[in-house]
């Protein structure tokens, strides 16, 4: 959590630096390990009431995805 807060502060501090306005996302921003949660939701259709039920989480799994640049390609 501290890393995210520090990264946010660094982005805010550097947002004004740059010759073309900044804010451009490059491949270098994606390099590293990303800790993600993949969640799937389901809903069923009730033909009697002609509406869908509330969405319910059907599965959830944690994924760690790594990205690196090799020969200039992400």
PDB file of N, CA and C in Angstrom:
ATOM      1  N   UNK A   1       0.829  -1.183   0.000  1.00  0.00           N
ATOM      2  CA  UNK A   1       0.000   0.000   0.000  1.00  0.00           C
ATOM      3  C   UNK A   1       0.876   1.251   0.000  1.00  0.00           C
ATOM      4  N   UNK A   2       1.980   1.187   0.746  1.00  0.00           N
ATOM      5  CA  UNK A   2       2.889   2.335   0.790  1.00  0.00           C
ATOM      6  C   UNK A   2       3.511   2.583  -0.576  1.00  0.00           C
ATOM      7  N   UNK A   3       3.804   1.490  -1.312  1.00  0.00           N
ATOM      8  CA  UNK A   3       4.399   1.632  -2.638  1.00  0.00           C
ATOM      9  C   UNK A   3       3.443   2.351  -3.582  1.00  0.00           C
ATOM     10  N   UNK A   4       2.176   1.985  -3.507  1.00  0.00           N
ATOM     11  CA  UNK A   4       1.173   2.603  -4.370  1.00  0.00           C
ATOM     12  C   UNK A   4       1.053   4.085  -4.055  1.00  0.00           C
ATOM     13  N   UNK A   5       1.052   4.424  -2.769  1.00  0.00           N
ATOM     14  CA  UNK A   5       0.947   5.825  -2.360  1.00  0.00           C
ATOM     15  C   UNK A   5       2.172   6.611  -2.837  1.00  0.00           C
ATOM     16  N   UNK A   6       3.364   6.035  -2.696  1.00  0.00           N
ATOM     17  CA  UNK A   6       4.578   6.710  -3.141  1.00  0.00           C
ATOM     18  C   UNK A   6       4.591   6.863  -4.659  1.00  0.00           C
ATOM     19  N   UNK A   7       4.141   5.842  -5.375  1.00  0.00           N
ATOM     20  CA  UNK A   7       4.070   5.920  -6.827  1.00  0.00           C
ATOM     21  C   UNK A   7       3.091   7.006  -7.254  1.00  0.00           C
ATOM     22  N   UNK A   8       1.963   7.095  -6.568  1.00  0.00           N
ATOM     23  CA  UNK A   8       0.980   8.132  -6.869  1.00  0.00           C
ATOM     24  C   UNK A   8       1.543   9.519  -6.647  1.00  0.00           C
ATOM     25  N   UNK A   9       2.248   9.705  -5.546  1.00  0.00           N
ATOM     26  CA  UNK A   9       2.860  11.009  -5.268  1.00  0.00           C
ATOM     27  C   UNK A   9       3.920  11.353  -6.307  1.00  0.00           C
ATOM     28  N   UNK A  10       4.719  10.366  -6.698  1.00  0.00           N
ATOM     29  CA  UNK A  10       5.740  10.611  -7.709  1.00  0.00           C
ATOM     30  C   UNK A  10       5.109  10.983  -9.041  1.00  0.00           C
ATOM     31  N   UNK A  11       4.017  10.324  -9.401  1.00  0.00           N
ATOM     32  CA  UNK A  11       3.327  10.648 -10.660  1.00  0.00           C
ATOM     33  C   UNK A  11       2.755  12.058 -10.620  1.00  0.00           C
ATOM     34  N   UNK A  12       2.187  12.430  -9.498  1.00  0.00           N
ATOM     35  CA  UNK A  12       1.636  13.785  -9.365  1.00  0.00           C
ATOM     36  C   UNK A  12       2.756  14.813  -9.458  1.00  0.00           C
ATOM     37  N   UNK A  13       3.873  14.536  -8.797  1.00  0.00           N
ATOM     38  CA  UNK A  13       4.990  15.484  -8.788  1.00  0.00           C
ATOM     39  C   UNK A  13       5.606  15.630 -10.178  1.00  0.00           C
ATOM     40  N   UNK A  14       5.629  14.562 -10.960  1.00  0.00           N
ATOM     41  CA  UNK A  14       6.270  14.597 -12.269  1.00  0.00           C
ATOM     42  C   UNK A  14       5.301  14.880 -13.412  1.00  0.00           C
ATOM     43  N   UNK A  15       4.042  15.028 -13.127  1.00  0.00           N
ATOM     44  CA  UNK A  15       3.066  15.199 -14.205  1.00  0.00           C
ATOM     45  C   UNK A  15       3.284  16.485 -15.002  1.00  0.00           C
ATOM     46  N   UNK A  16       3.871  17.481 -14.410  1.00  0.00           N
ATOM     47  CA  UNK A  16       4.125  18.725 -15.126  1.00  0.00           C
ATOM     48  C   UNK A  16       5.424  18.707 -15.901  1.00  0.00           C
ATOM     49  N   UNK A  17       6.255  17.708 -15.687  1.00  0.00           N
ATOM     50  CA  UNK A  17       7.543  17.644 -16.373  1.00  0.00           C
ATOM     51  C   UNK A  17       7.382  16.938 -17.710  1.00  0.00           C
ATOM     52  N   UNK A  18       7.903  17.522 -18.740  1.00  0.00           N
ATOM     53  CA  UNK A  18       7.837  16.906 -20.062  1.00  0.00           C
ATOM     54  C   UNK A  18       7.576  17.953 -21.114  1.00  0.00           C
ATOM     55  N   UNK A  19       8.116  17.702 -22.299  1.00  0.00           N
ATOM     56  CA  UNK A  19       7.993  18.695 -23.344  1.00  0.00           C
ATOM     57  C   UNK A  19       6.688  18.602 -24.127  1.00  0.00           C
ATOM     58  N   UNK A  20       6.011  17.453 -24.090  1.00  0.00           N
ATOM     59  CA  UNK A  20       4.769  17.334 -24.845  1.00  0.00           C
ATOM     60  C   UNK A  20       3.560  17.150 -23.927  1.00  0.00           C
ATOM     61  N   UNK A  21       3.623  17.640 -22.738  1.00  0.00           N
ATOM     62  CA  UNK A  21       2.479  17.596 -21.841  1.00  0.00           C
ATOM     63  C   UNK A  21       2.443  16.385 -20.930  1.00  0.00           C
ATOM     64  N   UNK A  22       3.313  15.413 -21.139  1.00  0.00           N
ATOM     65  CA  UNK A  22       3.337  14.234 -20.280  1.00  0.00           C
ATOM     66  C   UNK A  22       2.072  13.421 -20.420  1.00  0.00           C
ATOM     67  N   UNK A  23       1.869  12.495 -19.500  1.00  0.00           N
ATOM     68  CA  UNK A  23       0.670  11.685 -19.512  1.00  0.00           C
ATOM     69  C   UNK A  23       0.707  10.572 -20.546  1.00  0.00           C
ATOM     70  N   UNK A  24       1.795  10.424 -21.260  1.00  0.00           N
ATOM     71  CA  UNK A  24       1.909   9.397 -22.286  1.00  0.00           C
ATOM     72  C   UNK A  24       2.322   8.082 -21.624  1.00  0.00           C
ATOM     73  N   UNK A  25       1.561   7.036 -21.869  1.00  0.00           N
ATOM     74  CA  UNK A  25       1.875   5.727 -21.302  1.00  0.00           C
ATOM     75  C   UNK A  25       2.809   5.009 -22.265  1.00  0.00           C
ATOM     76  N   UNK A  26       3.940   4.562 -21.740  1.00  0.00           N
ATOM     77  CA  UNK A  26       4.914   3.846 -22.548  1.00  0.00           C
ATOM     78  C   UNK A  26       5.074   2.431 -22.017  1.00  0.00           C
ATOM     79  N   UNK A  27       5.775   1.612 -22.765  1.00  0.00           N
ATOM     80  CA  UNK A  27       6.001   0.233 -22.338  1.00  0.00           C
ATOM     81  C   UNK A  27       6.750   0.151 -21.018  1.00  0.00           C
ATOM     82  N   UNK A  28       7.586   1.158 -20.743  1.00  0.00           N
ATOM     83  CA  UNK A  28       8.358   1.147 -19.503  1.00  0.00           C
ATOM     84  C   UNK A  28       7.456   1.196 -18.270  1.00  0.00           C
ATOM     85  N   UNK A  29       6.283   1.786 -18.404  1.00  0.00           N
ATOM     86  CA  UNK A  29       5.349   1.829 -17.277  1.00  0.00           C
ATOM     87  C   UNK A  29       4.814   0.443 -16.947  1.00  0.00           C
ATOM     88  N   UNK A  30       4.782  -0.447 -17.921  1.00  0.00           N
ATOM     89  CA  UNK A  30       4.208  -1.779 -17.728  1.00  0.00           C
ATOM     90  C   UNK A  30       5.212  -2.811 -17.229  1.00  0.00           C
ATOM     91  N   UNK A  31       6.498  -2.493 -17.274  1.00  0.00           N
ATOM     92  CA  UNK A  31       7.535  -3.441 -16.886  1.00  0.00           C
ATOM     93  C   UNK A  31       7.463  -3.725 -15.394  1.00  0.00           C
ATOM     94  N   UNK A  32       7.577  -5.006 -15.042  1.00  0.00           N
ATOM     95  CA  UNK A  32       7.589  -5.419 -13.645  1.00  0.00           C
ATOM     96  C   UNK A  32       6.542  -6.479 -13.380  1.00  0.00           C
ATOM     97  N   UNK A  33       6.339  -6.773 -12.113  1.00  0.00           N
ATOM     98  CA  UNK A  33       5.350  -7.775 -11.714  1.00  0.00           C
ATOM     99  C   UNK A  33       4.049  -7.091 -11.353  1.00  0.00           C
ATOM    100  N   UNK A  34       2.956  -7.578 -11.907  1.00  0.00           N
ATOM    101  CA  UNK A  34       1.626  -7.056 -11.645  1.00  0.00           C
ATOM    102  C   UNK A  34       0.843  -8.110 -10.878  1.00  0.00           C
ATOM    103  N   UNK A  35       0.303  -7.709  -9.739  1.00  0.00           N
ATOM    104  CA  UNK A  35      -0.501  -8.598  -8.899  1.00  0.00           C
ATOM    105  C   UNK A  35      -1.970  -8.287  -9.168  1.00  0.00           C
ATOM    106  N   UNK A  36      -2.652  -9.191  -9.830  1.00  0.00           N
ATOM    107  CA  UNK A  36      -4.026  -8.948 -10.271  1.00  0.00           C
ATOM    108  C   UNK A  36      -4.982  -9.986  -9.677  1.00  0.00           C
ATOM    109  N   UNK A  37      -6.238  -9.607  -9.584  1.00  0.00           N
ATOM    110  CA  UNK A  37      -7.288 -10.529  -9.157  1.00  0.00           C
ATOM    111  C   UNK A  37      -8.284 -10.637 -10.298  1.00  0.00           C
ATOM    112  N   UNK A  38      -8.458 -11.867 -10.790  1.00  0.00           N
ATOM    113  CA  UNK A  38      -9.402 -12.127 -11.879  1.00  0.00           C
ATOM    114  C   UNK A  38     -10.698 -12.642 -11.262  1.00  0.00           C
ATOM    115  N   UNK A  39     -11.780 -11.909 -11.464  1.00  0.00           N
ATOM    116  CA  UNK A  39     -13.072 -12.288 -10.911  1.00  0.00           C
ATOM    117  C   UNK A  39     -14.068 -12.467 -12.046  1.00  0.00           C
ATOM    118  N   UNK A  40     -14.890 -13.513 -11.928  1.00  0.00           N
ATOM    119  CA  UNK A  40     -15.958 -13.737 -12.888  1.00  0.00           C
ATOM    120  C   UNK A  40     -17.289 -13.635 -12.167  1.00  0.00           C
ATOM    121  N   UNK A  41     -18.235 -13.020 -12.849  1.00  0.00           N
ATOM    122  CA  UNK A  41     -19.572 -12.838 -12.288  1.00  0.00           C
ATOM    123  C   UNK A  41     -20.591 -13.490 -13.210  1.00  0.00           C
ATOM    124  N   UNK A  42     -21.679 -13.980 -12.617  1.00  0.00           N
ATOM    125  CA  UNK A  42     -22.753 -14.592 -13.392  1.00  0.00           C
ATOM    126  C   UNK A  42     -24.088 -13.982 -12.993  1.00  0.00           C
ATOM    127  N   UNK A  43     -24.990 -14.024 -13.947  1.00  0.00           N
ATOM    128  CA  UNK A  43     -26.349 -13.579 -13.716  1.00  0.00           C
ATOM    129  C   UNK A  43     -27.264 -14.478 -14.544  1.00  0.00           C
ATOM    130  N   UNK A  44     -28.446 -14.728 -14.062  1.00  0.00           N
ATOM    131  CA  UNK A  44     -29.376 -15.561 -14.821  1.00  0.00           C
ATOM    132  C   UNK A  44     -30.606 -14.743 -15.208  1.00  0.00           C
ATOM    133  N   UNK A  45     -31.223 -15.152 -16.316  1.00  0.00           N
ATOM    134  CA  UNK A  45     -32.394 -14.443 -16.828  1.00  0.00           C
ATOM    135  C   UNK A  45     -33.657 -15.146 -16.344  1.00  0.00           C
ATOM    136  N   UNK A  46     -34.567 -14.395 -15.732  1.00  0.00           N
ATOM    137  CA  UNK A  46     -35.852 -14.924 -15.262  1.00  0.00           C
ATOM    138  C   UNK A  46     -36.910 -14.533 -16.291  1.00  0.00           C
ATOM    139  N   UNK A  47     -37.353 -15.516 -17.078  1.00  0.00           N
ATOM    140  CA  UNK A  47     -38.306 -15.224 -18.147  1.00  0.00           C
ATOM    141  C   UNK A  47     -39.675 -14.832 -17.603  1.00  0.00           C
ATOM    142  N   UNK A  48     -39.991 -15.259 -16.393  1.00  0.00           N
ATOM    143  CA  UNK A  48     -41.283 -14.907 -15.794  1.00  0.00           C
ATOM    144  C   UNK A  48     -41.362 -13.396 -15.546  1.00  0.00           C
ATOM    145  N   UNK A  49     -40.310 -12.837 -14.977  1.00  0.00           N
ATOM    146  CA  UNK A  49     -40.285 -11.399 -14.672  1.00  0.00           C
ATOM    147  C   UNK A  49     -39.586 -10.596 -15.773  1.00  0.00           C
ATOM    148  N   UNK A  50     -39.033 -11.290 -16.755  1.00  0.00           N
ATOM    149  CA  UNK A  50     -38.312 -10.679 -17.868  1.00  0.00           C
ATOM    150  C   UNK A  50     -37.210  -9.729 -17.402  1.00  0.00           C
ATOM    151  N   UNK A  51     -36.391 -10.232 -16.510  1.00  0.00           N
ATOM    152  CA  UNK A  51     -35.255  -9.459 -16.015  1.00  0.00           C
ATOM    153  C   UNK A  51     -34.159 -10.395 -15.566  1.00  0.00           C
ATOM    154  N   UNK A  52     -32.978  -9.820 -15.457  1.00  0.00           N
ATOM    155  CA  UNK A  52     -31.825 -10.588 -14.982  1.00  0.00           C
ATOM    156  C   UNK A  52     -31.725 -10.486 -13.469  1.00  0.00           C
ATOM    157  N   UNK A  53     -31.200 -11.547 -12.873  1.00  0.00           N
ATOM    158  CA  UNK A  53     -30.963 -11.528 -11.428  1.00  0.00           C
ATOM    159  C   UNK A  53     -29.726 -10.685 -11.133  1.00  0.00           C
ATOM    160  N   UNK A  54     -29.474 -10.411  -9.866  1.00  0.00           N
ATOM    161  CA  UNK A  54     -28.268  -9.673  -9.476  1.00  0.00           C
ATOM    162  C   UNK A  54     -27.038 -10.505  -9.827  1.00  0.00           C
ATOM    163  N   UNK A  55     -25.959  -9.814 -10.121  1.00  0.00           N
ATOM    164  CA  UNK A  55     -24.712 -10.506 -10.424  1.00  0.00           C
ATOM    165  C   UNK A  55     -24.123 -11.099  -9.151  1.00  0.00           C
ATOM    166  N   UNK A  56     -23.606 -12.327  -9.292  1.00  0.00           N
ATOM    167  CA  UNK A  56     -22.985 -13.039  -8.182  1.00  0.00           C
ATOM    168  C   UNK A  56     -21.598 -13.466  -8.626  1.00  0.00           C
ATOM    169  N   UNK A  57     -20.627 -13.282  -7.762  1.00  0.00           N
ATOM    170  CA  UNK A  57     -19.261 -13.687  -8.086  1.00  0.00           C
ATOM    171  C   UNK A  57     -19.197 -15.202  -8.165  1.00  0.00           C
ATOM    172  N   UNK A  58     -18.812 -15.731  -9.340  1.00  0.00           N
ATOM    173  CA  UNK A  58     -18.772 -17.180  -9.517  1.00  0.00           C
ATOM    174  C   UNK A  58     -17.377 -17.758  -9.284  1.00  0.00           C
ATOM    175  N   UNK A  59     -16.340 -16.977  -9.543  1.00  0.00           N
ATOM    176  CA  UNK A  59     -14.984 -17.451  -9.273  1.00  0.00           C
ATOM    177  C   UNK A  59     -14.046 -16.263  -9.112  1.00  0.00           C
ATOM    178  N   UNK A  60     -12.950 -16.517  -8.424  1.00  0.00           N
ATOM    179  CA  UNK A  60     -11.955 -15.488  -8.198  1.00  0.00           C
ATOM    180  C   UNK A  60     -10.598 -16.163  -8.056  1.00  0.00           C
ATOM    181  N   UNK A  61      -9.600 -15.626  -8.752  1.00  0.00           N
ATOM    182  CA  UNK A  61      -8.254 -16.169  -8.596  1.00  0.00           C
ATOM    183  C   UNK A  61      -7.241 -15.044  -8.719  1.00  0.00           C
ATOM    184  N   UNK A  62      -6.153 -15.191  -7.984  1.00  0.00           N
ATOM    185  CA  UNK A  62      -5.091 -14.199  -7.982  1.00  0.00           C
ATOM    186  C   UNK A  62      -4.042 -14.597  -9.012  1.00  0.00           C
ATOM    187  N   UNK A  63      -3.634 -13.637  -9.811  1.00  0.00           N
ATOM    188  CA  UNK A  63      -2.670 -13.876 -10.879  1.00  0.00           C
ATOM    189  C   UNK A  63      -1.520 -12.882 -10.729  1.00  0.00           C
ATOM    190  N   UNK A  64      -0.307 -13.390 -10.831  1.00  0.00           N
ATOM    191  CA  UNK A  64       0.864 -12.509 -10.856  1.00  0.00           C
ATOM    192  C   UNK A  64       1.423 -12.585 -12.270  1.00  0.00           C
ATOM    193  N   UNK A  65       1.385 -11.455 -12.953  1.00  0.00           N
ATOM    194  CA  UNK A  65       1.834 -11.372 -14.345  1.00  0.00           C
ATOM    195  C   UNK A  65       3.093 -10.518 -14.396  1.00  0.00           C
ATOM    196  N   UNK A  66       4.110 -11.020 -15.062  1.00  0.00           N
ATOM    197  CA  UNK A  66       5.369 -10.291 -15.190  1.00  0.00           C
ATOM    198  C   UNK A  66       5.554  -9.831 -16.625  1.00  0.00           C
ATOM    199  N   UNK A  67       6.027  -8.600 -16.773  1.00  0.00           N
ATOM    200  CA  UNK A  67       6.333  -8.042 -18.084  1.00  0.00           C
ATOM    201  C   UNK A  67       7.763  -7.537 -18.081  1.00  0.00           C
ATOM    202  N   UNK A  68       8.462  -7.751 -19.182  1.00  0.00           N
ATOM    203  CA  UNK A  68       9.805  -7.203 -19.337  1.00  0.00           C
ATOM    204  C   UNK A  68      10.017  -6.858 -20.799  1.00  0.00           C
ATOM    205  N   UNK A  69      11.008  -6.036 -21.051  1.00  0.00           N
ATOM    206  CA  UNK A  69      11.336  -5.631 -22.413  1.00  0.00           C
ATOM    207  C   UNK A  69      12.548  -6.447 -22.870  1.00  0.00           C
ATOM    208  N   UNK A  70      12.365  -7.159 -23.999  1.00  0.00           N
ATOM    209  CA  UNK A  70      13.437  -7.967 -24.572  1.00  0.00           C
ATOM    210  C   UNK A  70      13.631  -7.508 -26.020  1.00  0.00           C
ATOM    211  N   UNK A  71      14.815  -7.095 -26.339  1.00  0.00           N
ATOM    212  CA  UNK A  71      15.139  -6.600 -27.676  1.00  0.00           C
ATOM    213  C   UNK A  71      14.184  -5.474 -28.106  1.00  0.00           C
ATOM    214  N   UNK A  72      13.841  -4.618 -27.171  1.00  0.00           N
ATOM    215  CA  UNK A  72      12.995  -3.470 -27.473  1.00  0.00           C
ATOM    216  C   UNK A  72      11.510  -3.782 -27.582  1.00  0.00           C
ATOM    217  N   UNK A  73      11.105  -5.014 -27.292  1.00  0.00           N
ATOM    218  CA  UNK A  73       9.703  -5.424 -27.403  1.00  0.00           C
ATOM    219  C   UNK A  73       9.200  -5.820 -26.010  1.00  0.00           C
ATOM    220  N   UNK A  74       8.018  -5.356 -25.671  1.00  0.00           N
ATOM    221  CA  UNK A  74       7.415  -5.686 -24.373  1.00  0.00           C
ATOM    222  C   UNK A  74       7.001  -7.139 -24.359  1.00  0.00           C
TER     223      UNK A  74
END
